[in-house]
């Protein structure tokens, strides 16, 4: 299969330059489950969008420090693209910003986290099991970092996972939309470095709690398998 990676990450800091970009992270994530799949990245935050969806079997939308509520032309263009992909029933997976962008584009709502930052290893209780999630544990561990969350779902969408302080950590819509509020593409070492980089912004208490959470590892490979199965079952004929 060939997937488009829609890159929304606006971080151009020195920290970001020292670490793999999302193009590489998401390619490695899906190739962890399906080594022969290929990807093409589009830096949509810089206005680089695919000219056509022909020849693309699906899309993955990345995370970003930007807010989906920001007044930026590229965000509105991305929301239009999501609506187009939804109309075509092209399978789309969204993570963090991508999860929220899909919800917003299709009629949902986004709001601030009541408790502030969610950061570090998160525990997500599976509420419903689409077939492609059959091998996920009942409590899925994923790295997270967000200040906003989905507060209302698009019509027809179903919550499939919830976590502390975030009642929608994943949803599905039909057989062609699959999302997570979190970051399955992030490695343990990257999240540890990110936590230290964000220490001042997070505050002492949240930073300490996040670092303590990293004594365990995320369910990265198992979640990657669920993403691959999602695209396989939703592949347009």
PDB file of C-alpha atoms in Angstrom:
ATOM      1  CA  UNK A   1       0.000   0.000   0.000  1.00  0.00           C
ATOM      2  CA  UNK A   2       0.994   3.606  -0.529  1.00  0.00           C
ATOM      3  CA  UNK A   3       0.045   6.191   2.101  1.00  0.00           C
ATOM      4  CA  UNK A   4       0.235   9.972   2.183  1.00  0.00           C
ATOM      5  CA  UNK A   5       1.686  11.524   5.347  1.00  0.00           C
ATOM      6  CA  UNK A   6       0.156  14.957   5.920  1.00  0.00           C
ATOM      7  CA  UNK A   7       2.726  16.736   8.078  1.00  0.00           C
ATOM      8  CA  UNK A   8       1.285  19.429  10.357  1.00  0.00           C
ATOM      9  CA  UNK A   9       4.154  19.832  12.837  1.00  0.00           C
ATOM     10  CA  UNK A  10       5.098  23.531  12.980  1.00  0.00           C
ATOM     11  CA  UNK A  11       8.063  23.083  15.337  1.00  0.00           C
ATOM     12  CA  UNK A  12      11.217  24.376  13.620  1.00  0.00           C
ATOM     13  CA  UNK A  13      13.227  24.822  16.835  1.00  0.00           C
ATOM     14  CA  UNK A  14      16.785  23.629  17.358  1.00  0.00           C
ATOM     15  CA  UNK A  15      15.307  20.756  19.373  1.00  0.00           C
ATOM     16  CA  UNK A  16      13.208  19.673  16.385  1.00  0.00           C
ATOM     17  CA  UNK A  17      16.227  19.812  14.080  1.00  0.00           C
ATOM     18  CA  UNK A  18      18.114  17.393  16.343  1.00  0.00           C
ATOM     19  CA  UNK A  19      15.437  14.706  16.090  1.00  0.00           C
ATOM     20  CA  UNK A  20      13.727  12.762  13.290  1.00  0.00           C
ATOM     21  CA  UNK A  21      10.936  14.660  11.544  1.00  0.00           C
ATOM     22  CA  UNK A  22       7.375  13.375  11.512  1.00  0.00           C
ATOM     23  CA  UNK A  23       7.802  12.161   7.933  1.00  0.00           C
ATOM     24  CA  UNK A  24      10.321   9.624   9.215  1.00  0.00           C
ATOM     25  CA  UNK A  25       8.483   8.822  12.441  1.00  0.00           C
ATOM     26  CA  UNK A  26       5.197   7.964  10.746  1.00  0.00           C
ATOM     27  CA  UNK A  27       6.898   6.045   7.937  1.00  0.00           C
ATOM     28  CA  UNK A  28       8.792   3.976  10.504  1.00  0.00           C
ATOM     29  CA  UNK A  29       5.624   3.449  12.529  1.00  0.00           C
ATOM     30  CA  UNK A  30       3.637   1.922   9.671  1.00  0.00           C
ATOM     31  CA  UNK A  31       6.659   0.031   8.340  1.00  0.00           C
ATOM     32  CA  UNK A  32       7.089  -1.516  11.773  1.00  0.00           C
ATOM     33  CA  UNK A  33       3.924  -3.449  10.923  1.00  0.00           C
ATOM     34  CA  UNK A  34       4.184  -3.555   7.097  1.00  0.00           C
ATOM     35  CA  UNK A  35       7.819  -3.151   5.967  1.00  0.00           C
ATOM     36  CA  UNK A  36       6.931  -3.164   2.263  1.00  0.00           C
ATOM     37  CA  UNK A  37       4.472  -0.258   2.388  1.00  0.00           C
ATOM     38  CA  UNK A  38       5.563   3.097   0.977  1.00  0.00           C
ATOM     39  CA  UNK A  39       4.772   6.670   1.989  1.00  0.00           C
ATOM     40  CA  UNK A  40       4.903  10.145   0.490  1.00  0.00           C
ATOM     41  CA  UNK A  41       5.068  13.133   2.821  1.00  0.00           C
ATOM     42  CA  UNK A  42       3.356  16.463   2.224  1.00  0.00           C
ATOM     43  CA  UNK A  43       4.347  19.370   4.480  1.00  0.00           C
ATOM     44  CA  UNK A  44       0.843  20.801   4.659  1.00  0.00           C
ATOM     45  CA  UNK A  45       1.804  23.333   7.345  1.00  0.00           C
ATOM     46  CA  UNK A  46       3.931  24.978   4.627  1.00  0.00           C
ATOM     47  CA  UNK A  47       1.090  24.794   2.094  1.00  0.00           C
ATOM     48  CA  UNK A  48       2.352  21.628   0.388  1.00  0.00           C
ATOM     49  CA  UNK A  49      -0.706  19.518  -0.415  1.00  0.00           C
ATOM     50  CA  UNK A  50      -1.157  16.535  -2.738  1.00  0.00           C
ATOM     51  CA  UNK A  51      -2.262  17.605  -6.210  1.00  0.00           C
ATOM     52  CA  UNK A  52      -4.409  14.493  -6.482  1.00  0.00           C
ATOM     53  CA  UNK A  53      -5.523  11.626  -4.284  1.00  0.00           C
ATOM     54  CA  UNK A  54      -5.280   9.195  -7.199  1.00  0.00           C
ATOM     55  CA  UNK A  55      -2.809   6.424  -6.442  1.00  0.00           C
ATOM     56  CA  UNK A  56      -3.033   6.983  -2.687  1.00  0.00           C
ATOM     57  CA  UNK A  57      -4.478   4.142  -0.592  1.00  0.00           C
ATOM     58  CA  UNK A  58      -4.938   6.271   2.534  1.00  0.00           C
ATOM     59  CA  UNK A  59      -3.536   9.125   4.582  1.00  0.00           C
ATOM     60  CA  UNK A  60      -2.036   9.718   8.018  1.00  0.00           C
ATOM     61  CA  UNK A  61      -2.300  13.154   9.636  1.00  0.00           C
ATOM     62  CA  UNK A  62       0.431  13.969  12.144  1.00  0.00           C
ATOM     63  CA  UNK A  63       0.539  15.867  15.412  1.00  0.00           C
ATOM     64  CA  UNK A  64       1.555  19.495  15.853  1.00  0.00           C
ATOM     65  CA  UNK A  65       2.127  22.143  18.537  1.00  0.00           C
ATOM     66  CA  UNK A  66      -0.301  24.281  16.514  1.00  0.00           C
ATOM     67  CA  UNK A  67      -3.959  24.362  17.507  1.00  0.00           C
ATOM     68  CA  UNK A  68      -6.607  23.231  15.041  1.00  0.00           C
ATOM     69  CA  UNK A  69      -8.485  26.365  16.146  1.00  0.00           C
ATOM     70  CA  UNK A  70      -5.702  28.658  14.897  1.00  0.00           C
ATOM     71  CA  UNK A  71      -6.622  31.060  12.099  1.00  0.00           C
ATOM     72  CA  UNK A  72      -4.135  29.778   9.528  1.00  0.00           C
ATOM     73  CA  UNK A  73      -4.915  29.249   5.816  1.00  0.00           C
ATOM     74  CA  UNK A  74      -3.192  25.864   5.733  1.00  0.00           C
ATOM     75  CA  UNK A  75      -5.431  24.568   8.537  1.00  0.00           C
ATOM     76  CA  UNK A  76      -8.619  25.519   6.685  1.00  0.00           C
ATOM     77  CA  UNK A  77      -7.222  23.915   3.550  1.00  0.00           C
ATOM     78  CA  UNK A  78      -6.454  20.748   5.523  1.00  0.00           C
ATOM     79  CA  UNK A  79     -10.001  20.673   6.918  1.00  0.00           C
ATOM     80  CA  UNK A  80     -11.329  20.907   3.344  1.00  0.00           C
ATOM     81  CA  UNK A  81      -9.054  18.031   2.303  1.00  0.00           C
ATOM     82  CA  UNK A  82     -10.317  15.925   5.208  1.00  0.00           C
ATOM     83  CA  UNK A  83     -13.897  16.554   4.088  1.00  0.00           C
ATOM     84  CA  UNK A  84     -12.943  15.518   0.556  1.00  0.00           C
ATOM     85  CA  UNK A  85     -11.265  12.318   1.760  1.00  0.00           C
ATOM     86  CA  UNK A  86     -14.296  11.570   3.944  1.00  0.00           C
ATOM     87  CA  UNK A  87     -16.637  12.031   0.982  1.00  0.00           C
ATOM     88  CA  UNK A  88     -14.492   9.621  -1.049  1.00  0.00           C
ATOM     89  CA  UNK A  89     -14.330   7.181   1.895  1.00  0.00           C
ATOM     90  CA  UNK A  90     -10.543   7.261   1.588  1.00  0.00           C
ATOM     91  CA  UNK A  91      -9.148   5.766   4.819  1.00  0.00           C
ATOM     92  CA  UNK A  92      -7.574   8.357   7.114  1.00  0.00           C
ATOM     93  CA  UNK A  93      -5.722   7.890  10.398  1.00  0.00           C
ATOM     94  CA  UNK A  94      -5.188  10.940  12.617  1.00  0.00           C
ATOM     95  CA  UNK A  95      -2.918  11.370  15.647  1.00  0.00           C
ATOM     96  CA  UNK A  96      -3.201  14.255  18.153  1.00  0.00           C
ATOM     97  CA  UNK A  97      -3.581  17.346  15.909  1.00  0.00           C
ATOM     98  CA  UNK A  98      -4.771  14.972  13.180  1.00  0.00           C
ATOM     99  CA  UNK A  99      -7.366  13.430  15.516  1.00  0.00           C
ATOM    100  CA  UNK A 100      -8.673  16.878  16.410  1.00  0.00           C
ATOM    101  CA  UNK A 101      -8.577  18.168  12.822  1.00  0.00           C
ATOM    102  CA  UNK A 102     -10.683  15.242  11.619  1.00  0.00           C
ATOM    103  CA  UNK A 103     -13.222  15.831  14.387  1.00  0.00           C
ATOM    104  CA  UNK A 104     -13.430  19.562  13.657  1.00  0.00           C
ATOM    105  CA  UNK A 105     -13.610  19.153   9.877  1.00  0.00           C
ATOM    106  CA  UNK A 106     -16.530  16.734  10.130  1.00  0.00           C
ATOM    107  CA  UNK A 107     -18.633  18.735  12.577  1.00  0.00           C
ATOM    108  CA  UNK A 108     -17.143  18.013  16.017  1.00  0.00           C
ATOM    109  CA  UNK A 109     -15.805  20.474  18.587  1.00  0.00           C
ATOM    110  CA  UNK A 110     -12.433  21.116  20.249  1.00  0.00           C
ATOM    111  CA  UNK A 111     -11.786  22.661  23.670  1.00  0.00           C
ATOM    112  CA  UNK A 112      -9.087  23.119  26.284  1.00  0.00           C
ATOM    113  CA  UNK A 113      -8.193  20.289  28.643  1.00  0.00           C
ATOM    114  CA  UNK A 114      -9.857  21.122  31.994  1.00  0.00           C
ATOM    115  CA  UNK A 115      -6.760  19.946  33.879  1.00  0.00           C
ATOM    116  CA  UNK A 116      -4.174  21.575  31.626  1.00  0.00           C
ATOM    117  CA  UNK A 117      -1.347  19.568  30.076  1.00  0.00           C
ATOM    118  CA  UNK A 118      -1.643  15.840  29.485  1.00  0.00           C
ATOM    119  CA  UNK A 119       1.935  14.734  28.900  1.00  0.00           C
ATOM    120  CA  UNK A 120       3.918  11.503  29.201  1.00  0.00           C
ATOM    121  CA  UNK A 121       2.765   7.905  29.052  1.00  0.00           C
ATOM    122  CA  UNK A 122      -1.025   7.728  29.003  1.00  0.00           C
ATOM    123  CA  UNK A 123      -3.341   4.809  29.765  1.00  0.00           C
ATOM    124  CA  UNK A 124      -6.346   4.455  27.503  1.00  0.00           C
ATOM    125  CA  UNK A 125      -9.267   2.126  28.205  1.00  0.00           C
ATOM    126  CA  UNK A 126     -10.707   0.468  25.122  1.00  0.00           C
ATOM    127  CA  UNK A 127     -14.478   0.993  25.016  1.00  0.00           C
ATOM    128  CA  UNK A 128     -15.287  -0.580  21.666  1.00  0.00           C
ATOM    129  CA  UNK A 129     -13.344  -2.900  19.386  1.00  0.00           C
ATOM    130  CA  UNK A 130     -13.459  -2.473  15.639  1.00  0.00           C
ATOM    131  CA  UNK A 131     -12.006  -5.608  14.080  1.00  0.00           C
ATOM    132  CA  UNK A 132      -8.646  -3.991  13.367  1.00  0.00           C
ATOM    133  CA  UNK A 133      -8.097  -3.353  17.101  1.00  0.00           C
ATOM    134  CA  UNK A 134      -8.628  -6.969  18.129  1.00  0.00           C
ATOM    135  CA  UNK A 135      -5.068  -7.474  19.414  1.00  0.00           C
ATOM    136  CA  UNK A 136      -4.836  -4.248  21.415  1.00  0.00           C
ATOM    137  CA  UNK A 137      -4.763  -4.729  25.208  1.00  0.00           C
ATOM    138  CA  UNK A 138      -7.778  -3.566  27.218  1.00  0.00           C
ATOM    139  CA  UNK A 139      -5.627  -0.673  28.434  1.00  0.00           C
ATOM    140  CA  UNK A 140      -3.430   0.783  25.707  1.00  0.00           C
ATOM    141  CA  UNK A 141      -0.323   2.729  26.707  1.00  0.00           C
ATOM    142  CA  UNK A 142       0.583   5.587  24.359  1.00  0.00           C
ATOM    143  CA  UNK A 143       2.737   8.696  24.714  1.00  0.00           C
ATOM    144  CA  UNK A 144       0.726  11.897  24.775  1.00  0.00           C
ATOM    145  CA  UNK A 145       1.233  15.654  24.841  1.00  0.00           C
ATOM    146  CA  UNK A 146      -1.751  17.964  24.441  1.00  0.00           C
ATOM    147  CA  UNK A 147      -3.515  21.001  25.876  1.00  0.00           C
ATOM    148  CA  UNK A 148      -6.729  20.582  23.863  1.00  0.00           C
ATOM    149  CA  UNK A 149      -9.093  17.703  23.196  1.00  0.00           C
ATOM    150  CA  UNK A 150     -12.194  16.652  21.270  1.00  0.00           C
ATOM    151  CA  UNK A 151     -15.235  17.820  23.238  1.00  0.00           C
ATOM    152  CA  UNK A 152     -17.954  16.748  20.781  1.00  0.00           C
ATOM    153  CA  UNK A 153     -17.813  14.091  18.069  1.00  0.00           C
ATOM    154  CA  UNK A 154     -18.906  14.392  14.442  1.00  0.00           C
ATOM    155  CA  UNK A 155     -22.289  12.877  13.685  1.00  0.00           C
ATOM    156  CA  UNK A 156     -21.997   9.104  13.373  1.00  0.00           C
ATOM    157  CA  UNK A 157     -18.584   8.868  15.059  1.00  0.00           C
ATOM    158  CA  UNK A 158     -18.062   6.475  17.988  1.00  0.00           C
ATOM    159  CA  UNK A 159     -15.654   6.780  20.910  1.00  0.00           C
ATOM    160  CA  UNK A 160     -13.427   3.710  21.103  1.00  0.00           C
ATOM    161  CA  UNK A 161     -10.985   4.781  23.844  1.00  0.00           C
ATOM    162  CA  UNK A 162     -10.916   7.045  26.881  1.00  0.00           C
ATOM    163  CA  UNK A 163      -8.231   8.144  29.312  1.00  0.00           C
ATOM    164  CA  UNK A 164      -7.879  10.112  32.529  1.00  0.00           C
ATOM    165  CA  UNK A 165      -8.869  13.753  31.961  1.00  0.00           C
ATOM    166  CA  UNK A 166      -9.740  12.996  28.326  1.00  0.00           C
ATOM    167  CA  UNK A 167     -13.000  11.179  27.543  1.00  0.00           C
ATOM    168  CA  UNK A 168     -12.243  10.869  23.800  1.00  0.00           C
ATOM    169  CA  UNK A 169      -8.760   9.478  23.233  1.00  0.00           C
ATOM    170  CA  UNK A 170      -9.817   7.692  20.079  1.00  0.00           C
ATOM    171  CA  UNK A 171     -12.782   7.506  17.743  1.00  0.00           C
ATOM    172  CA  UNK A 172     -13.902   5.851  14.533  1.00  0.00           C
ATOM    173  CA  UNK A 173     -16.312   6.929  11.831  1.00  0.00           C
ATOM    174  CA  UNK A 174     -17.545   4.257   9.474  1.00  0.00           C
ATOM    175  CA  UNK A 175     -14.745   1.968   8.345  1.00  0.00           C
ATOM    176  CA  UNK A 176     -12.561   4.780   6.973  1.00  0.00           C
ATOM    177  CA  UNK A 177     -11.721   7.052   9.931  1.00  0.00           C
ATOM    178  CA  UNK A 178      -9.496   5.953  12.844  1.00  0.00           C
ATOM    179  CA  UNK A 179      -7.916   8.331  15.358  1.00  0.00           C
ATOM    180  CA  UNK A 180      -5.993   8.690  18.579  1.00  0.00           C
ATOM    181  CA  UNK A 181      -5.442  11.784  20.697  1.00  0.00           C
ATOM    182  CA  UNK A 182      -1.930  10.509  21.383  1.00  0.00           C
ATOM    183  CA  UNK A 183       1.388   9.890  19.608  1.00  0.00           C
ATOM    184  CA  UNK A 184       1.971   6.268  18.571  1.00  0.00           C
ATOM    185  CA  UNK A 185       4.862   7.454  16.379  1.00  0.00           C
ATOM    186  CA  UNK A 186       6.933   8.815  19.284  1.00  0.00           C
ATOM    187  CA  UNK A 187       9.663   6.644  20.781  1.00  0.00           C
ATOM    188  CA  UNK A 188      10.464   6.418  24.479  1.00  0.00           C
ATOM    189  CA  UNK A 189      13.771   8.268  24.071  1.00  0.00           C
ATOM    190  CA  UNK A 190      12.147  11.074  22.086  1.00  0.00           C
ATOM    191  CA  UNK A 191       9.384  11.609  24.656  1.00  0.00           C
ATOM    192  CA  UNK A 192      11.945  11.668  27.450  1.00  0.00           C
ATOM    193  CA  UNK A 193      13.953  14.333  25.590  1.00  0.00           C
ATOM    194  CA  UNK A 194      10.770  16.263  24.746  1.00  0.00           C
ATOM    195  CA  UNK A 195       9.702  16.268  28.382  1.00  0.00           C
ATOM    196  CA  UNK A 196      13.026  17.724  29.448  1.00  0.00           C
ATOM    197  CA  UNK A 197      12.834  20.295  26.636  1.00  0.00           C
ATOM    198  CA  UNK A 198       9.327  21.345  27.747  1.00  0.00           C
ATOM    199  CA  UNK A 199      10.067  21.295  31.493  1.00  0.00           C
ATOM    200  CA  UNK A 200       9.553  25.026  31.998  1.00  0.00           C
ATOM    201  CA  UNK A 201       6.344  25.086  29.949  1.00  0.00           C
ATOM    202  CA  UNK A 202       4.929  21.982  31.654  1.00  0.00           C
ATOM    203  CA  UNK A 203       5.735  23.103  35.183  1.00  0.00           C
ATOM    204  CA  UNK A 204       7.518  21.167  37.883  1.00  0.00           C
ATOM    205  CA  UNK A 205       4.627  18.919  38.955  1.00  0.00           C
ATOM    206  CA  UNK A 206       3.513  17.830  35.481  1.00  0.00           C
ATOM    207  CA  UNK A 207       7.111  17.378  34.333  1.00  0.00           C
ATOM    208  CA  UNK A 208       7.938  15.162  37.319  1.00  0.00           C
ATOM    209  CA  UNK A 209       4.790  13.107  36.790  1.00  0.00           C
ATOM    210  CA  UNK A 210       5.561  12.722  33.079  1.00  0.00           C
ATOM    211  CA  UNK A 211       9.134  11.566  33.701  1.00  0.00           C
ATOM    212  CA  UNK A 212       7.905   9.075  36.316  1.00  0.00           C
ATOM    213  CA  UNK A 213       5.394   7.674  33.802  1.00  0.00           C
ATOM    214  CA  UNK A 214       8.256   6.832  31.441  1.00  0.00           C
ATOM    215  CA  UNK A 215       9.316   3.953  33.653  1.00  0.00           C
ATOM    216  CA  UNK A 216       7.021   1.964  31.331  1.00  0.00           C
ATOM    217  CA  UNK A 217       7.005   1.766  27.549  1.00  0.00           C
ATOM    218  CA  UNK A 218       4.182   2.445  25.094  1.00  0.00           C
ATOM    219  CA  UNK A 219       2.388  -0.278  23.119  1.00  0.00           C
ATOM    220  CA  UNK A 220       3.969   1.014  19.930  1.00  0.00           C
ATOM    221  CA  UNK A 221       4.250  -2.166  17.847  1.00  0.00           C
ATOM    222  CA  UNK A 222       0.779  -3.406  18.745  1.00  0.00           C
ATOM    223  CA  UNK A 223      -0.764  -0.044  17.900  1.00  0.00           C
ATOM    224  CA  UNK A 224       1.153   0.086  14.607  1.00  0.00           C
ATOM    225  CA  UNK A 225      -0.397  -3.266  13.725  1.00  0.00           C
ATOM    226  CA  UNK A 226      -3.873  -1.865  14.411  1.00  0.00           C
ATOM    227  CA  UNK A 227      -3.189   1.045  12.036  1.00  0.00           C
ATOM    228  CA  UNK A 228      -2.025  -1.316   9.289  1.00  0.00           C
ATOM    229  CA  UNK A 229      -5.104  -3.514   9.701  1.00  0.00           C
ATOM    230  CA  UNK A 230      -7.298  -0.428   9.598  1.00  0.00           C
ATOM    231  CA  UNK A 231      -5.925   0.581   6.205  1.00  0.00           C
ATOM    232  CA  UNK A 232      -6.156  -2.986   4.888  1.00  0.00           C
ATOM    233  CA  UNK A 233      -9.836  -3.390   5.767  1.00  0.00           C
ATOM    234  CA  UNK A 234     -10.743   0.109   4.524  1.00  0.00           C
ATOM    235  CA  UNK A 235      -8.773   0.027   1.298  1.00  0.00           C
ATOM    236  CA  UNK A 236     -10.921   1.438  -1.523  1.00  0.00           C
ATOM    237  CA  UNK A 237     -11.663  -0.974  -4.334  1.00  0.00           C
TER     238      UNK A 237
END
